[in-house]
PDB file of C-alpha atoms and ligand atoms in Angstrom:
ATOM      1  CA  UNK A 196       0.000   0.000   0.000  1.00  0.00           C
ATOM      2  CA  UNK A 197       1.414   3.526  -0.600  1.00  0.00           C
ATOM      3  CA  UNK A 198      -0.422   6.872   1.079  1.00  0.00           C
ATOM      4  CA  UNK A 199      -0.052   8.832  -2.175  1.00  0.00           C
ATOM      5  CA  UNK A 200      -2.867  11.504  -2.588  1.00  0.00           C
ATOM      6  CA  UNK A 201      -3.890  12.508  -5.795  1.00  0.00           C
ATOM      7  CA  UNK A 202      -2.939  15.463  -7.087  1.00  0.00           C
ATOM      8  CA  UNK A 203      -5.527  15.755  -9.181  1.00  0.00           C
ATOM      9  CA  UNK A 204      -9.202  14.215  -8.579  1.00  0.00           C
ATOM     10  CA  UNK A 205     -11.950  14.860 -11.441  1.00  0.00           C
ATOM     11  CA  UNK A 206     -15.367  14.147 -10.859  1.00  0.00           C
ATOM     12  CA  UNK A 207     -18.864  13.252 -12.561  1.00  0.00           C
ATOM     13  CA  UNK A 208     -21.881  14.218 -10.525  1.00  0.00           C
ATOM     14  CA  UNK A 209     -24.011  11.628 -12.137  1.00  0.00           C
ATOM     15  CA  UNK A 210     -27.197  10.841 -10.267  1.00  0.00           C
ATOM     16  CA  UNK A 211     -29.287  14.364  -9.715  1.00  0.00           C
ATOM     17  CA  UNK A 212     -32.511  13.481 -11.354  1.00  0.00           C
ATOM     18  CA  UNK A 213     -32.832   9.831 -10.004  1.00  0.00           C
ATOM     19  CA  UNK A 214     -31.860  11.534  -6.786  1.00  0.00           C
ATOM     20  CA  UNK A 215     -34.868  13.210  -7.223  1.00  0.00           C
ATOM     21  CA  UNK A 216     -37.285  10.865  -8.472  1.00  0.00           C
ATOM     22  CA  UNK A 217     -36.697   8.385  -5.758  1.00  0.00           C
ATOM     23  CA  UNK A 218     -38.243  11.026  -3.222  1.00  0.00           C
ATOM     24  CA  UNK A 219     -41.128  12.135  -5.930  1.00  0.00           C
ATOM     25  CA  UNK A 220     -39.518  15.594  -6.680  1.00  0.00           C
ATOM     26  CA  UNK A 221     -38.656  17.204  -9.923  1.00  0.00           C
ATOM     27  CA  UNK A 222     -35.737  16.200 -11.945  1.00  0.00           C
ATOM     28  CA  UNK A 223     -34.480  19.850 -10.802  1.00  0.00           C
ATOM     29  CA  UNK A 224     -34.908  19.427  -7.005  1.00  0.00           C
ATOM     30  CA  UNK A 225     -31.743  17.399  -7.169  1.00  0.00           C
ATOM     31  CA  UNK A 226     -29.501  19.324  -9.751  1.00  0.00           C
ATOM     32  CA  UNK A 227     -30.769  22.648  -6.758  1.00  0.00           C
ATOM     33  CA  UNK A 228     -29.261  19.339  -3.847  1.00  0.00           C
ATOM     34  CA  UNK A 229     -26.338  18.649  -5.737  1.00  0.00           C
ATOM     35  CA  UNK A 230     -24.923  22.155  -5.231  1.00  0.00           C
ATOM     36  CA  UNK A 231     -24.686  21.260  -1.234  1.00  0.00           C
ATOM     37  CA  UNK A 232     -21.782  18.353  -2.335  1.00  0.00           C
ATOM     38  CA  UNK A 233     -20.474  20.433  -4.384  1.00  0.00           C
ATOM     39  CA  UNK A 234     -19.594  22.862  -1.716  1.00  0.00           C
ATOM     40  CA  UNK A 235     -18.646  20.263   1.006  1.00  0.00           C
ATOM     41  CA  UNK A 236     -16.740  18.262  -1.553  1.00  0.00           C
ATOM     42  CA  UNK A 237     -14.728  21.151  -2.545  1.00  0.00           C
ATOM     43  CA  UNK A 238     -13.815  21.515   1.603  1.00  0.00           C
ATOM     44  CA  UNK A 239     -13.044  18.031   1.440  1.00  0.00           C
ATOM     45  CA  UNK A 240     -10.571  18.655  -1.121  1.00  0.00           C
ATOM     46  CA  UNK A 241      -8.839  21.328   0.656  1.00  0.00           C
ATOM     47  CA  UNK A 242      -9.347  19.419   3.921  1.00  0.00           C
ATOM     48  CA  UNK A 243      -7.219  16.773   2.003  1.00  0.00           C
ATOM     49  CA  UNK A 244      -4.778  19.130   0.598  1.00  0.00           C
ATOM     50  CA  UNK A 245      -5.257  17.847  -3.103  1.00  0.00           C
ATOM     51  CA  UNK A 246      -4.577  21.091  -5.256  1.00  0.00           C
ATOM     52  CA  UNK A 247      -6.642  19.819  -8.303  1.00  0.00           C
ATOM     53  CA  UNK A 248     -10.507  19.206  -8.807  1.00  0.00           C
ATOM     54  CA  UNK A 249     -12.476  19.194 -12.046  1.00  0.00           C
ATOM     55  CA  UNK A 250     -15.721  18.937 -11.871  1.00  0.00           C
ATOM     56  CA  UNK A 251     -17.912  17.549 -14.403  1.00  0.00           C
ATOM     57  CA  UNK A 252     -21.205  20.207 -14.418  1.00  0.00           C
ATOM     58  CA  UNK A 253     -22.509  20.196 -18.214  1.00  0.00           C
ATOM     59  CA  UNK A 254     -21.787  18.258 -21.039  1.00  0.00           C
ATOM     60  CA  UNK A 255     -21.630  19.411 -24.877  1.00  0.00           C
ATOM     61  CA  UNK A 256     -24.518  16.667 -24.792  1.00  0.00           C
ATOM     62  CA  UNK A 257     -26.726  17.324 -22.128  1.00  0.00           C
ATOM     63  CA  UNK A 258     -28.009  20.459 -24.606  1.00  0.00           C
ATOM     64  CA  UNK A 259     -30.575  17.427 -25.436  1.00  0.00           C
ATOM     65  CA  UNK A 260     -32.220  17.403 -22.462  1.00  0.00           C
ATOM     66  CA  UNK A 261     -35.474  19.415 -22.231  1.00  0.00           C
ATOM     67  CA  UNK A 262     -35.328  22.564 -22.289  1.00  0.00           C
ATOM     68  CA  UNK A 263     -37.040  23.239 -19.416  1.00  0.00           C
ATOM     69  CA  UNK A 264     -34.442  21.161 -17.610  1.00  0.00           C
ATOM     70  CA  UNK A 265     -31.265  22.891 -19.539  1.00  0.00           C
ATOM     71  CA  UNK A 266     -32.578  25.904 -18.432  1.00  0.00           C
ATOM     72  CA  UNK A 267     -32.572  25.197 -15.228  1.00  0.00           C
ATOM     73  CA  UNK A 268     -29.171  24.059 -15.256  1.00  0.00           C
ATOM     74  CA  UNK A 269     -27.731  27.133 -16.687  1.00  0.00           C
ATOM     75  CA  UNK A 270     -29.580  29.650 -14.069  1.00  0.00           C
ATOM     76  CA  UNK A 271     -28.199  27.127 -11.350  1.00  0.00           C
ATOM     77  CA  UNK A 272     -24.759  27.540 -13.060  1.00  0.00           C
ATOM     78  CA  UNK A 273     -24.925  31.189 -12.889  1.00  0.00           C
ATOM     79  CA  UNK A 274     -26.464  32.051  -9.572  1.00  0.00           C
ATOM     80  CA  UNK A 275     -24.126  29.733  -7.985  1.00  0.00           C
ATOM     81  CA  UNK A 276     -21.132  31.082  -9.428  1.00  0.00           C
ATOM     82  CA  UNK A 277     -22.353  34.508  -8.967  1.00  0.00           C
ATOM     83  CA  UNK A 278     -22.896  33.320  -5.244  1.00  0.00           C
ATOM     84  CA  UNK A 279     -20.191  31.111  -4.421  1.00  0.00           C
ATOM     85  CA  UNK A 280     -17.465  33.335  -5.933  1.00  0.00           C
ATOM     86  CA  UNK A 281     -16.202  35.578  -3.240  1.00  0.00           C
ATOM     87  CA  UNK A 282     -16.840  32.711  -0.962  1.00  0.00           C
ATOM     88  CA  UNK A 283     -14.137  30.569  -2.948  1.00  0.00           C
ATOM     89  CA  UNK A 284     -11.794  33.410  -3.116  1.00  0.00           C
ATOM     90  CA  UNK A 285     -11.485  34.227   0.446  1.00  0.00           C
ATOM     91  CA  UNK A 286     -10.631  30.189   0.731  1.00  0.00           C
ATOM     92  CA  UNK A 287      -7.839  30.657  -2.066  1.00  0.00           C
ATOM     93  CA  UNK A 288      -9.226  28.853  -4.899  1.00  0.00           C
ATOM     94  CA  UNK A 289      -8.190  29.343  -8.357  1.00  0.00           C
ATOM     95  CA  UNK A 290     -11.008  29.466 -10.546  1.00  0.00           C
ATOM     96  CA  UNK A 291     -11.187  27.714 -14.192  1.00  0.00           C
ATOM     97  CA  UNK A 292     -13.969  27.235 -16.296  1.00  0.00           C
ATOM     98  CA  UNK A 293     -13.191  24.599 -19.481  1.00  0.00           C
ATOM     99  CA  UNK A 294     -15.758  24.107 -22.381  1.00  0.00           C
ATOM    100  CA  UNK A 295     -17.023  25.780 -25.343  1.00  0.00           C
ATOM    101  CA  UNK A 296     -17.942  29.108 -23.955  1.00  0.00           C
ATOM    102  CA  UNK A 297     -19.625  30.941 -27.499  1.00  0.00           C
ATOM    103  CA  UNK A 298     -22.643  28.673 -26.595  1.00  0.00           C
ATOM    104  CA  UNK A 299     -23.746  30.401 -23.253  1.00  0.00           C
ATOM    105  CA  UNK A 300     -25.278  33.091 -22.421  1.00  0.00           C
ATOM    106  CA  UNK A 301     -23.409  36.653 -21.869  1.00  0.00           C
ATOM    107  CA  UNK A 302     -24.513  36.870 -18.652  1.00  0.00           C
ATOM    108  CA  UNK A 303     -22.962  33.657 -17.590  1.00  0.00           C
ATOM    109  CA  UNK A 304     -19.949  34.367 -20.115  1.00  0.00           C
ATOM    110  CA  UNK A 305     -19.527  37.604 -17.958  1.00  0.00           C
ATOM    111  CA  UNK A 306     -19.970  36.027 -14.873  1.00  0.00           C
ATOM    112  CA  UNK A 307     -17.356  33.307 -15.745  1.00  0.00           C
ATOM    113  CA  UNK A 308     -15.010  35.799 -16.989  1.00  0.00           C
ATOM    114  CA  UNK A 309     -15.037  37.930 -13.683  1.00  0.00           C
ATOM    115  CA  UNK A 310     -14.770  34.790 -11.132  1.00  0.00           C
ATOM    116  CA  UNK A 311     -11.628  33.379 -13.065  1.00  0.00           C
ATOM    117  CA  UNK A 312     -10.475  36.928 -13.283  1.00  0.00           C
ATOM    118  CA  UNK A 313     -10.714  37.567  -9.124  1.00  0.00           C
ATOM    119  CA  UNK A 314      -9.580  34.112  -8.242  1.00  0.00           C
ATOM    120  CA  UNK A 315      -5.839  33.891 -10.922  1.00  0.00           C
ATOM    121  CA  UNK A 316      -3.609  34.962  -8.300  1.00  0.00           C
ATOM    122  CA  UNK A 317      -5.001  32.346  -5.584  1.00  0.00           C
ATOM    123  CA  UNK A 318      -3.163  28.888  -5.009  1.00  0.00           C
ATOM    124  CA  UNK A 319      -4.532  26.775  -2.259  1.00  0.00           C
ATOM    125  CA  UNK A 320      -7.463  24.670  -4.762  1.00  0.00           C
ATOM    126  CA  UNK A 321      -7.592  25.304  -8.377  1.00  0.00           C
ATOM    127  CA  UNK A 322     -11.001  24.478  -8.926  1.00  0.00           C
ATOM    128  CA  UNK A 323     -11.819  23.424 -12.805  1.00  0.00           C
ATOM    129  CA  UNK A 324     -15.764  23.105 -13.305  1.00  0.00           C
ATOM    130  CA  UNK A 325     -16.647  21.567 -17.185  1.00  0.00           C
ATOM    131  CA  UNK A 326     -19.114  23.960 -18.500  1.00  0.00           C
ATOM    132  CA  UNK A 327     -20.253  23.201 -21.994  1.00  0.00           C
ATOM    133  CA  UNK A 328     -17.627  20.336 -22.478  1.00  0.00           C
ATOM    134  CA  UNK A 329     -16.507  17.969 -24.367  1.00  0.00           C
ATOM    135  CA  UNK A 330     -13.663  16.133 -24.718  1.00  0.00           C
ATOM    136  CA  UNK A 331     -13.685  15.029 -28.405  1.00  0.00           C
ATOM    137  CA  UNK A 332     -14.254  18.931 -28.368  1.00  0.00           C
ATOM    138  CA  UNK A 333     -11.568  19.776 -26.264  1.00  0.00           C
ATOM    139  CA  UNK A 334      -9.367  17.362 -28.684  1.00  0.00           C
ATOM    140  CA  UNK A 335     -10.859  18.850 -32.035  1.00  0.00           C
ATOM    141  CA  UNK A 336     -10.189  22.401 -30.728  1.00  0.00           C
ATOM    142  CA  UNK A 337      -6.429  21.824 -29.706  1.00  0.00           C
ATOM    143  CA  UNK A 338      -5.537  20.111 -32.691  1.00  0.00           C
ATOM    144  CA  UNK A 339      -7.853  23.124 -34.517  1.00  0.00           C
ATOM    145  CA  UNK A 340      -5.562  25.587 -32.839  1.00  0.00           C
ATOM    146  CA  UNK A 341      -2.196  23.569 -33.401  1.00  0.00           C
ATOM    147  CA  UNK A 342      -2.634  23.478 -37.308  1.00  0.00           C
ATOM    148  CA  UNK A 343      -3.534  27.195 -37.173  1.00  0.00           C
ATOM    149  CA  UNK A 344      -0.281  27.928 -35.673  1.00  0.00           C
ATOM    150  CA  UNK A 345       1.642  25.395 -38.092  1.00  0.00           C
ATOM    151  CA  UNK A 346       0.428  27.134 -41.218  1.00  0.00           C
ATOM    152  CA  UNK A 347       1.106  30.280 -39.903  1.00  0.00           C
ATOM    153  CA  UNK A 348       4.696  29.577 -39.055  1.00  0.00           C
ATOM    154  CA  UNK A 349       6.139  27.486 -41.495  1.00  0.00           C
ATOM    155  CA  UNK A 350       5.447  24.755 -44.432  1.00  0.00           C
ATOM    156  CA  UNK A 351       6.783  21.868 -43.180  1.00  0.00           C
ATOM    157  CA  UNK A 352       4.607  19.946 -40.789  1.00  0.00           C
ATOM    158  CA  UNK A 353       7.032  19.520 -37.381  1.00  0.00           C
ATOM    159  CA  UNK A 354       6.973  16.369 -34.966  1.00  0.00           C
ATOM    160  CA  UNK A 355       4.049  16.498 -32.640  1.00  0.00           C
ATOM    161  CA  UNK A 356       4.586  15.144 -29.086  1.00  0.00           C
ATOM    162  CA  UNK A 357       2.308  14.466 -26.447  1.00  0.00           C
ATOM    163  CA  UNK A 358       3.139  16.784 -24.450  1.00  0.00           C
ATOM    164  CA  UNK A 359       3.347  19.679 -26.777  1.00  0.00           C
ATOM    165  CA  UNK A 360      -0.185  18.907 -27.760  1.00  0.00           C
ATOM    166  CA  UNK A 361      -1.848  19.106 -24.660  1.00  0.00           C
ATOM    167  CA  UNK A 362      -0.484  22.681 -24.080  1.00  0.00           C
ATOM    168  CA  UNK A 363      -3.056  23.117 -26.265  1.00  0.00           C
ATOM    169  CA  UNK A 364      -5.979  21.225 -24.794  1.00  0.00           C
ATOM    170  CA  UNK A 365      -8.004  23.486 -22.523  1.00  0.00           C
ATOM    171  CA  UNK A 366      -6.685  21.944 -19.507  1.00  0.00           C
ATOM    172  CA  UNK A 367      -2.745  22.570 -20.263  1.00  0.00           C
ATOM    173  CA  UNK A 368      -2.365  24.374 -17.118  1.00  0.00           C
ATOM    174  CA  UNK A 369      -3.527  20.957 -15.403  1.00  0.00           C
ATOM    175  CA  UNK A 370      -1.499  18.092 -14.219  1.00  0.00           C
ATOM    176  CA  UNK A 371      -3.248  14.775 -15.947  1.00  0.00           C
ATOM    177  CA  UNK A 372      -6.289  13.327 -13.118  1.00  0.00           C
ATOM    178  CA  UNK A 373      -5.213  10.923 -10.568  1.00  0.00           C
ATOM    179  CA  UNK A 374      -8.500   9.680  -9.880  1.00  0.00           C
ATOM    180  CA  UNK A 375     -11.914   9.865 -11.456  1.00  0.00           C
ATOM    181  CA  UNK A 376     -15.153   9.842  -9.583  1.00  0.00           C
ATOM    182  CA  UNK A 377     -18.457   8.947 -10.433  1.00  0.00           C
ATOM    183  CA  UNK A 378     -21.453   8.510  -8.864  1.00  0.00           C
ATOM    184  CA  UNK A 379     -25.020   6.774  -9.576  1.00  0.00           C
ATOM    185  CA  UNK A 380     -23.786   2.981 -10.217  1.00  0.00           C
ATOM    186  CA  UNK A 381     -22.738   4.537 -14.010  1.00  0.00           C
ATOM    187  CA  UNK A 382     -19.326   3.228 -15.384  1.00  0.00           C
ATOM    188  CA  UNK A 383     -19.040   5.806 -18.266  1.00  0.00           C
ATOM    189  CA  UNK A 384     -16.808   8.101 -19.146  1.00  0.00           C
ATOM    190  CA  UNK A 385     -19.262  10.215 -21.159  1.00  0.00           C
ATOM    191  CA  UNK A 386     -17.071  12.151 -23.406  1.00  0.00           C
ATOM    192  CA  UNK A 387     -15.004  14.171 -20.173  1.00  0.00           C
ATOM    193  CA  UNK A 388     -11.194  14.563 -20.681  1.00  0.00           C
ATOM    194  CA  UNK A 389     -10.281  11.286 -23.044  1.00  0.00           C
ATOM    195  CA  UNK A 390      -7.046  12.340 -23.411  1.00  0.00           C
ATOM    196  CA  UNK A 391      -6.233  13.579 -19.884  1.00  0.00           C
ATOM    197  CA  UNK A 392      -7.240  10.384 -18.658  1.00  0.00           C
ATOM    198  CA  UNK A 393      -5.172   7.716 -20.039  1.00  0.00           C
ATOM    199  CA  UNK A 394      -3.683   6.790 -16.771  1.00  0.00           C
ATOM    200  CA  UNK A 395      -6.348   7.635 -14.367  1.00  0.00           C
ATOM    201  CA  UNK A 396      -7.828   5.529 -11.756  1.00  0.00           C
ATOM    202  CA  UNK A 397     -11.138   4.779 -11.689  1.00  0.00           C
ATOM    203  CA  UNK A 398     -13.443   5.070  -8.885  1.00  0.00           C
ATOM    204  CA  UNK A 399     -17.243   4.077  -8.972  1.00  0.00           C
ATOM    205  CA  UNK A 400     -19.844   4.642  -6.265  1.00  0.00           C
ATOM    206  CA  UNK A 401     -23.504   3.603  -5.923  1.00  0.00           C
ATOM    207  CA  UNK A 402     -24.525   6.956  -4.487  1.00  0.00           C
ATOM    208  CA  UNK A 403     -26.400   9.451  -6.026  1.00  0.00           C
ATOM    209  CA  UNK A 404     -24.383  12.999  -6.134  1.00  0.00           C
ATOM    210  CA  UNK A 405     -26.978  15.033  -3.983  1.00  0.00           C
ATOM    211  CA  UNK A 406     -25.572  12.153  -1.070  1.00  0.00           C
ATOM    212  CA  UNK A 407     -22.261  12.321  -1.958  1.00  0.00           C
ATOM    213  CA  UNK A 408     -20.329  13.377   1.218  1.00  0.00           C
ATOM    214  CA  UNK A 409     -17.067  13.993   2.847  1.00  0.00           C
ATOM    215  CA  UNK A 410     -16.892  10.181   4.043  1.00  0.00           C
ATOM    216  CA  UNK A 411     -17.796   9.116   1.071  1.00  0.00           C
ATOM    217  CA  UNK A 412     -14.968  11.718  -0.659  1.00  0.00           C
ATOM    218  CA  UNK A 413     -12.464  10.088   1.852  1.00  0.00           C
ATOM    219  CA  UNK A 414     -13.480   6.252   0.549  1.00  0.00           C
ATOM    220  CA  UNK A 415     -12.617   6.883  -2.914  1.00  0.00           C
ATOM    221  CA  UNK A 416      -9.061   8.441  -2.101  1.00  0.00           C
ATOM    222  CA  UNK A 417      -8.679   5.316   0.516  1.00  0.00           C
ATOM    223  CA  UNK A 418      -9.316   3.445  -2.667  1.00  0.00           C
ATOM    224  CA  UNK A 419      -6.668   5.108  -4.248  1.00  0.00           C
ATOM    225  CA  UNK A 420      -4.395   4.851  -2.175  1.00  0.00           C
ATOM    226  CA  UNK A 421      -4.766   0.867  -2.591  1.00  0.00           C
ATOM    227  CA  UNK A 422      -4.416   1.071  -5.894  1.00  0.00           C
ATOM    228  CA  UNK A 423      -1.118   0.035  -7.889  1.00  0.00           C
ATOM    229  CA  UNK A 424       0.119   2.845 -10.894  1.00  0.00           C
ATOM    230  CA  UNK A 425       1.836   0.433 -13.292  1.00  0.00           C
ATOM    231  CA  UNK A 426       1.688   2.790 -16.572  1.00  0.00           C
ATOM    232  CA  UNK A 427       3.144   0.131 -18.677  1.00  0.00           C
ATOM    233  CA  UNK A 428       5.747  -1.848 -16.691  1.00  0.00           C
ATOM    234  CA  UNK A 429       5.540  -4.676 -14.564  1.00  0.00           C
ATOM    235  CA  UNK A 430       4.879  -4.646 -11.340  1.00  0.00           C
ATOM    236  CA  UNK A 431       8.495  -5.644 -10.016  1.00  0.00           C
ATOM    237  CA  UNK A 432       9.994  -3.161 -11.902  1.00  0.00           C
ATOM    238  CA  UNK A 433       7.902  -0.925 -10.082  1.00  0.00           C
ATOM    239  CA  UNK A 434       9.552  -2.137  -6.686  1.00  0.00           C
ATOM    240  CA  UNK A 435      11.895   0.008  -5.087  1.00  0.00           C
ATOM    241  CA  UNK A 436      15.984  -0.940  -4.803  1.00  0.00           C
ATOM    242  CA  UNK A 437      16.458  -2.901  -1.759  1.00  0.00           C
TER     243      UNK A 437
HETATM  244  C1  IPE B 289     -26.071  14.835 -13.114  1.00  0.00           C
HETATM  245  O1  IPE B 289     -27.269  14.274 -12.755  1.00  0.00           O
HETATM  246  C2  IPE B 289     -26.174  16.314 -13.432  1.00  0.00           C
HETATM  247  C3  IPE B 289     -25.943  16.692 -14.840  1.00  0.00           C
HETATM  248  C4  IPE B 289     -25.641  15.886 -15.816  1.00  0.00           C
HETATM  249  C5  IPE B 289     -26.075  18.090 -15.160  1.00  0.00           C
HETATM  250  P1  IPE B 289     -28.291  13.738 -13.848  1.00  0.00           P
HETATM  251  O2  IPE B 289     -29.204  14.860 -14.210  1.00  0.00           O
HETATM  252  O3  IPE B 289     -27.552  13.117 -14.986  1.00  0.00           O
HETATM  253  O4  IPE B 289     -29.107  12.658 -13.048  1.00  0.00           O
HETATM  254  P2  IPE B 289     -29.637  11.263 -13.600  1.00  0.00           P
HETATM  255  O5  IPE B 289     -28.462  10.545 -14.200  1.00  0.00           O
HETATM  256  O6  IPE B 289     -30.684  11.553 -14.595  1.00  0.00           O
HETATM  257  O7  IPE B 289     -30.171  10.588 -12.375  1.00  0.00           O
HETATM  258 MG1   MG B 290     -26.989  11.218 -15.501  1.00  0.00          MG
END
């Protein structure tokens, strides 16, 4: 067993609408209950002194939803983030909001722009929420960006590493996730960061995200922590000189 923490833990809040259902409310009553483990899960993360946490909040899909419920969402996205802001900054958490941004409204845009803005100088959490994501999008856009930049500078095509490319994904001031989270008995990865996450562990729980708590935060890192990182080699190589 080794008591490495993550670094970097990325969650999908899967479960809000079943959440819901199970107690005869509106789809919506739990997206409003999920914001409570959002808050104590992003304690818990300081509590732990990880420095990374993505948070899954809207995918480039979920547009399909009803619009009644998309709606919804995006007011909740707002008047949280209006809400929460000054609250996160006076805990020193870094703001970043990834996802295709053109798509939302100019109020949250603004609103976005202005808590990433206050928060760039703070270092205790950076705090990534996926707004609007995608990450065949986030992978389309970087390479987008990459060939821009190519035919601007020169004719010839030059190498591309791994590494240089994802200083162009939206999460290039990132480290890679440690651990992945989700919640609701899913086991999906539902288009969050493919790349990003070719060595992460994965962690599934049974709970819905509105129950989601600190205990149940500290279980999946305990997990973790049982957990062997091979990334290719064996597992004696892995073994340290004796
Ligand atoms: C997660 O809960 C929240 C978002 C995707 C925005 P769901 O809304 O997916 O809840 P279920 O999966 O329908 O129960
Ligand atoms: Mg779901």
């Amino acid at each position: 067993m080794n008591d490495k923490l993550p670094k970097h833990v990325a969650i999908v809040m899967d479960g809000n609408g079943r959440w819901a259902q199970q107690r005869l409310l509106p789809r919506v009553a739990g997206h409003k209950a999920g914001v409570t483990s959002v808050r104590e899960i992003i304690k818990a993360t300081i509590e732990h002194d990880i420095p990374y946490l993505t948070l899954f909040a809207f995918g480039q899909e979920n547009w399909r939803r009803p619009a009644e419920e998309v709606g919804f969402l995006m007011s909740l996205l707002l008047k949280t983030l209006k809400l929460e802001t000054k609250r996160l900054h006076e805990n020193g958490v870094k703001l970043l909001i990834i996802g295709e941004r053109k798509q939302l409204s100019n109020e949250l845009q603004a609103a976005i722009h202005t808590a990433e803005q206050l928060t760039i100088n703070n270092s205790r959490l950076q705090l990534t929420i996926a707004i609007n994501y995608s990450g065949q999008w986030d992978i389309l856009q970087a390479t987008q960006r990459w060939c821009e930049e190519v035919q601007q500078q020169s004719s010839a095509v030059p190498i591309l590493t791994a590494e240089m490319f994802a200083q162009y994904l939206s999460t290039s001031t990132l480290p890679d996730p440690d651990l992945f989270i989700r919640t609701s008995g899913e086991h999906r990865i539902s288009n969050f960061m493919l790349w990003q996450m070719a060595y992460t562990e994965f962690y599934f729980t049974e709970k819905c995200w509105p129950d989601f708590r600190k205990n149940d935060f500290a279980a999946a890192i305990d997990a973790f922590q049982n957990r062997e990182r091979r990334y290719g080699f064996t597992s004696a190589q892995l073994l340290p000189a004796t």
